Amino acid sequence: MNNFAKLKDLVLSLEGDFDKFYDKHNAAAGTRVRKGMQELKTMAQTFRTEVQNMKNTADAPAPAKKAAPAAAKKAAPAAAKKAAPAAKKAAPAAAKKAAPAKKK
């Protein structure tokens, strides 16, 4: 059984307890919901780790080729962020200089 099917089965198995807890206010069903949600959390973490490991093993042969373009992409946004605030500061200063001329 694949991971998605396991996840789906767990969520569907909790449906009855959700109904009992929220609709009928059954406290024992609430405990089962909490237990099921903890299982879901554990299962999700296991799947996340598995996916990350699979990604890392698939990308392992060629990390050097991807490192250089990633560094260039990171540098460009940083420069753009630094330049943008300077342009914003210059515009209000020009507006202040023009304001006294209109008052005379």
JSON list of C-alpha atoms in Angstrom, two decimals:
[
{"chain": "A", "resi": 1, "resn": "MET", "atom": "CA", "xyz": [0.00, 0.00, 0.00]},
{"chain": "A", "resi": 2, "resn": "ASN", "atom": "CA", "xyz": [1.44, 3.37, -0.93]},
{"chain": "A", "resi": 3, "resn": "ASN", "atom": "CA", "xyz": [1.82, 6.27, 1.50]},
{"chain": "A", "resi": 4, "resn": "PHE", "atom": "CA", "xyz": [-1.09, 8.25, 0.13]},
{"chain": "A", "resi": 5, "resn": "ALA", "atom": "CA", "xyz": [-3.46, 5.33, 0.61]},
{"chain": "A", "resi": 6, "resn": "LYS", "atom": "CA", "xyz": [-2.26, 4.89, 4.22]},
{"chain": "A", "resi": 7, "resn": "LEU", "atom": "CA", "xyz": [-2.82, 8.59, 4.88]},
{"chain": "A", "resi": 8, "resn": "LYS", "atom": "CA", "xyz": [-6.26, 8.50, 3.30]},
{"chain": "A", "resi": 9, "resn": "ASP", "atom": "CA", "xyz": [-7.27, 5.41, 5.28]},
{"chain": "A", "resi": 10, "resn": "LEU", "atom": "CA", "xyz": [-6.25, 7.01, 8.55]},
{"chain": "A", "resi": 11, "resn": "VAL", "atom": "CA", "xyz": [-8.21, 10.19, 7.85]},
{"chain": "A", "resi": 12, "resn": "LEU", "atom": "CA", "xyz": [-11.29, 8.23, 6.76]},
{"chain": "A", "resi": 13, "resn": "SER", "atom": "CA", "xyz": [-11.09, 6.04, 9.86]},
{"chain": "A", "resi": 14, "resn": "LEU", "atom": "CA", "xyz": [-11.37, 9.16, 12.03]},
{"chain": "A", "resi": 15, "resn": "GLU", "atom": "CA", "xyz": [-14.53, 10.45, 10.35]},
{"chain": "A", "resi": 16, "resn": "GLY", "atom": "CA", "xyz": [-16.93, 8.64, 12.68]},
{"chain": "A", "resi": 17, "resn": "ASP", "atom": "CA", "xyz": [-15.13, 9.86, 15.79]},
{"chain": "A", "resi": 18, "resn": "PHE", "atom": "CA", "xyz": [-15.15, 13.43, 14.46]},
{"chain": "A", "resi": 19, "resn": "ASP", "atom": "CA", "xyz": [-18.91, 13.22, 13.97]},
{"chain": "A", "resi": 20, "resn": "LYS", "atom": "CA", "xyz": [-19.46, 11.76, 17.43]},
{"chain": "A", "resi": 21, "resn": "PHE", "atom": "CA", "xyz": [-17.29, 14.39, 19.09]},
{"chain": "A", "resi": 22, "resn": "TYR", "atom": "CA", "xyz": [-18.50, 17.51, 17.26]},
{"chain": "A", "resi": 23, "resn": "ASP", "atom": "CA", "xyz": [-22.15, 16.58, 16.75]},
{"chain": "A", "resi": 24, "resn": "LYS", "atom": "CA", "xyz": [-22.94, 14.48, 19.84]},
{"chain": "A", "resi": 25, "resn": "HIS", "atom": "CA", "xyz": [-20.27, 15.94, 22.18]},
{"chain": "A", "resi": 26, "resn": "ASN", "atom": "CA", "xyz": [-18.93, 12.49, 23.04]},
{"chain": "A", "resi": 27, "resn": "ALA", "atom": "CA", "xyz": [-15.74, 13.03, 25.10]},
{"chain": "A", "resi": 28, "resn": "ALA", "atom": "CA", "xyz": [-14.36, 9.54, 24.43]},
{"chain": "A", "resi": 29, "resn": "ALA", "atom": "CA", "xyz": [-14.61, 10.18, 20.69]},
{"chain": "A", "resi": 30, "resn": "GLY", "atom": "CA", "xyz": [-12.63, 13.39, 21.25]},
{"chain": "A", "resi": 31, "resn": "THR", "atom": "CA", "xyz": [-9.85, 11.34, 22.84]},
{"chain": "A", "resi": 32, "resn": "ARG", "atom": "CA", "xyz": [-9.82, 9.01, 19.84]},
{"chain": "A", "resi": 33, "resn": "VAL", "atom": "CA", "xyz": [-9.71, 12.02, 17.49]},
{"chain": "A", "resi": 34, "resn": "ARG", "atom": "CA", "xyz": [-6.73, 13.43, 19.37]},
{"chain": "A", "resi": 35, "resn": "LYS", "atom": "CA", "xyz": [-4.97, 10.06, 19.25]},
{"chain": "A", "resi": 36, "resn": "GLY", "atom": "CA", "xyz": [-5.68, 9.73, 15.52]},
{"chain": "A", "resi": 37, "resn": "MET", "atom": "CA", "xyz": [-4.42, 13.24, 14.86]},
{"chain": "A", "resi": 38, "resn": "GLN", "atom": "CA", "xyz": [-1.20, 12.43, 16.72]},
{"chain": "A", "resi": 39, "resn": "GLU", "atom": "CA", "xyz": [-0.82, 9.34, 14.50]},
{"chain": "A", "resi": 40, "resn": "LEU", "atom": "CA", "xyz": [-1.44, 11.55, 11.48]},
{"chain": "A", "resi": 41, "resn": "LYS", "atom": "CA", "xyz": [1.27, 13.95, 12.62]},
{"chain": "A", "resi": 42, "resn": "THR", "atom": "CA", "xyz": [3.75, 11.11, 13.10]},
{"chain": "A", "resi": 43, "resn": "MET", "atom": "CA", "xyz": [2.85, 9.59, 9.74]},
{"chain": "A", "resi": 44, "resn": "ALA", "atom": "CA", "xyz": [3.21, 12.95, 8.00]},
{"chain": "A", "resi": 45, "resn": "GLN", "atom": "CA", "xyz": [6.66, 13.48, 9.51]},
{"chain": "A", "resi": 46, "resn": "THR", "atom": "CA", "xyz": [7.73, 10.01, 8.37]},
{"chain": "A", "resi": 47, "resn": "PHE", "atom": "CA", "xyz": [6.51, 10.73, 4.84]},
{"chain": "A", "resi": 48, "resn": "ARG", "atom": "CA", "xyz": [8.23, 14.12, 4.79]},
{"chain": "A", "resi": 49, "resn": "THR", "atom": "CA", "xyz": [11.53, 12.52, 5.81]},
{"chain": "A", "resi": 50, "resn": "GLU", "atom": "CA", "xyz": [11.13, 9.81, 3.19]},
{"chain": "A", "resi": 51, "resn": "VAL", "atom": "CA", "xyz": [10.41, 12.34, 0.45]},
{"chain": "A", "resi": 52, "resn": "GLN", "atom": "CA", "xyz": [13.37, 14.50, 1.48]},
{"chain": "A", "resi": 53, "resn": "ASN", "atom": "CA", "xyz": [15.71, 11.49, 1.46]},
{"chain": "A", "resi": 54, "resn": "MET", "atom": "CA", "xyz": [14.48, 10.46, -1.97]},
{"chain": "A", "resi": 55, "resn": "LYS", "atom": "CA", "xyz": [15.02, 13.99, -3.27]},
{"chain": "A", "resi": 56, "resn": "ASN", "atom": "CA", "xyz": [18.51, 14.16, -1.83]},
{"chain": "A", "resi": 57, "resn": "THR", "atom": "CA", "xyz": [19.58, 10.82, -3.30]},
{"chain": "A", "resi": 58, "resn": "ALA", "atom": "CA", "xyz": [18.20, 11.79, -6.72]},
{"chain": "A", "resi": 59, "resn": "ASP", "atom": "CA", "xyz": [20.07, 15.12, -6.68]},
{"chain": "A", "resi": 60, "resn": "ALA", "atom": "CA", "xyz": [23.34, 13.74, -5.27]},
{"chain": "A", "resi": 61, "resn": "PRO", "atom": "CA", "xyz": [25.21, 13.10, -8.58]},
{"chain": "A", "resi": 62, "resn": "ALA", "atom": "CA", "xyz": [25.18, 16.71, -9.81]},
{"chain": "A", "resi": 63, "resn": "PRO", "atom": "CA", "xyz": [25.25, 19.22, -6.92]},
{"chain": "A", "resi": 64, "resn": "ALA", "atom": "CA", "xyz": [28.25, 21.20, -8.28]},
{"chain": "A", "resi": 65, "resn": "LYS", "atom": "CA", "xyz": [26.45, 22.27, -11.47]},
{"chain": "A", "resi": 66, "resn": "LYS", "atom": "CA", "xyz": [23.47, 23.64, -9.58]},
{"chain": "A", "resi": 67, "resn": "ALA", "atom": "CA", "xyz": [25.49, 25.50, -6.92]},
{"chain": "A", "resi": 68, "resn": "ALA", "atom": "CA", "xyz": [26.77, 28.32, -9.14]},
{"chain": "A", "resi": 69, "resn": "PRO", "atom": "CA", "xyz": [23.42, 29.41, -10.64]},
{"chain": "A", "resi": 70, "resn": "ALA", "atom": "CA", "xyz": [21.78, 29.31, -7.21]},
{"chain": "A", "resi": 71, "resn": "ALA", "atom": "CA", "xyz": [24.38, 31.70, -5.83]},
{"chain": "A", "resi": 72, "resn": "ALA", "atom": "CA", "xyz": [23.83, 34.11, -8.72]},
{"chain": "A", "resi": 73, "resn": "LYS", "atom": "CA", "xyz": [20.05, 34.04, -8.22]},
{"chain": "A", "resi": 74, "resn": "LYS", "atom": "CA", "xyz": [20.41, 34.79, -4.52]},
{"chain": "A", "resi": 75, "resn": "ALA", "atom": "CA", "xyz": [22.74, 37.74, -5.13]},
{"chain": "A", "resi": 76, "resn": "ALA", "atom": "CA", "xyz": [20.46, 39.51, -7.59]},
{"chain": "A", "resi": 77, "resn": "PRO", "atom": "CA", "xyz": [17.40, 39.83, -5.31]},
{"chain": "A", "resi": 78, "resn": "ALA", "atom": "CA", "xyz": [19.56, 41.10, -2.46]},
{"chain": "A", "resi": 79, "resn": "ALA", "atom": "CA", "xyz": [20.92, 43.88, -4.66]},
{"chain": "A", "resi": 80, "resn": "ALA", "atom": "CA", "xyz": [17.43, 44.78, -5.84]},
{"chain": "A", "resi": 81, "resn": "LYS", "atom": "CA", "xyz": [16.16, 44.97, -2.26]},
{"chain": "A", "resi": 82, "resn": "LYS", "atom": "CA", "xyz": [18.96, 47.35, -1.30]},
{"chain": "A", "resi": 83, "resn": "ALA", "atom": "CA", "xyz": [18.43, 49.59, -4.31]},
{"chain": "A", "resi": 84, "resn": "ALA", "atom": "CA", "xyz": [14.67, 49.93, -3.95]},
{"chain": "A", "resi": 85, "resn": "PRO", "atom": "CA", "xyz": [14.62, 51.70, -0.54]},
{"chain": "A", "resi": 86, "resn": "ALA", "atom": "CA", "xyz": [17.14, 54.28, -1.75]},
{"chain": "A", "resi": 87, "resn": "ALA", "atom": "CA", "xyz": [14.84, 55.25, -4.62]},
{"chain": "A", "resi": 88, "resn": "LYS", "atom": "CA", "xyz": [11.91, 55.63, -2.26]},
{"chain": "A", "resi": 89, "resn": "LYS", "atom": "CA", "xyz": [13.86, 57.93, 0.04]},
{"chain": "A", "resi": 90, "resn": "ALA", "atom": "CA", "xyz": [14.89, 60.19, -2.83]},
{"chain": "A", "resi": 91, "resn": "ALA", "atom": "CA", "xyz": [11.34, 60.86, -4.02]},
{"chain": "A", "resi": 92, "resn": "PRO", "atom": "CA", "xyz": [10.01, 62.40, -0.75]},
{"chain": "A", "resi": 93, "resn": "ALA", "atom": "CA", "xyz": [13.07, 64.65, -0.48]},
{"chain": "A", "resi": 94, "resn": "ALA", "atom": "CA", "xyz": [12.39, 66.08, -3.93]},
{"chain": "A", "resi": 95, "resn": "ALA", "atom": "CA", "xyz": [8.75, 66.69, -3.01]},
{"chain": "A", "resi": 96, "resn": "LYS", "atom": "CA", "xyz": [9.76, 68.64, 0.12]},
{"chain": "A", "resi": 97, "resn": "LYS", "atom": "CA", "xyz": [12.02, 70.94, -1.90]},
{"chain": "A", "resi": 98, "resn": "ALA", "atom": "CA", "xyz": [9.24, 71.68, -4.35]},
{"chain": "A", "resi": 99, "resn": "ALA", "atom": "CA", "xyz": [6.67, 72.46, -1.64]},
{"chain": "A", "resi": 100, "resn": "PRO", "atom": "CA", "xyz": [8.21, 75.74, -0.37]},
{"chain": "A", "resi": 101, "resn": "ALA", "atom": "CA", "xyz": [8.34, 77.13, -3.91]},
{"chain": "A", "resi": 102, "resn": "LYS", "atom": "CA", "xyz": [4.57, 76.72, -4.26]},
{"chain": "A", "resi": 103, "resn": "LYS", "atom": "CA", "xyz": [3.88, 78.57, -0.99]},
{"chain": "A", "resi": 104, "resn": "LYS", "atom": "CA", "xyz": [5.60, 81.80, -2.08]}
]
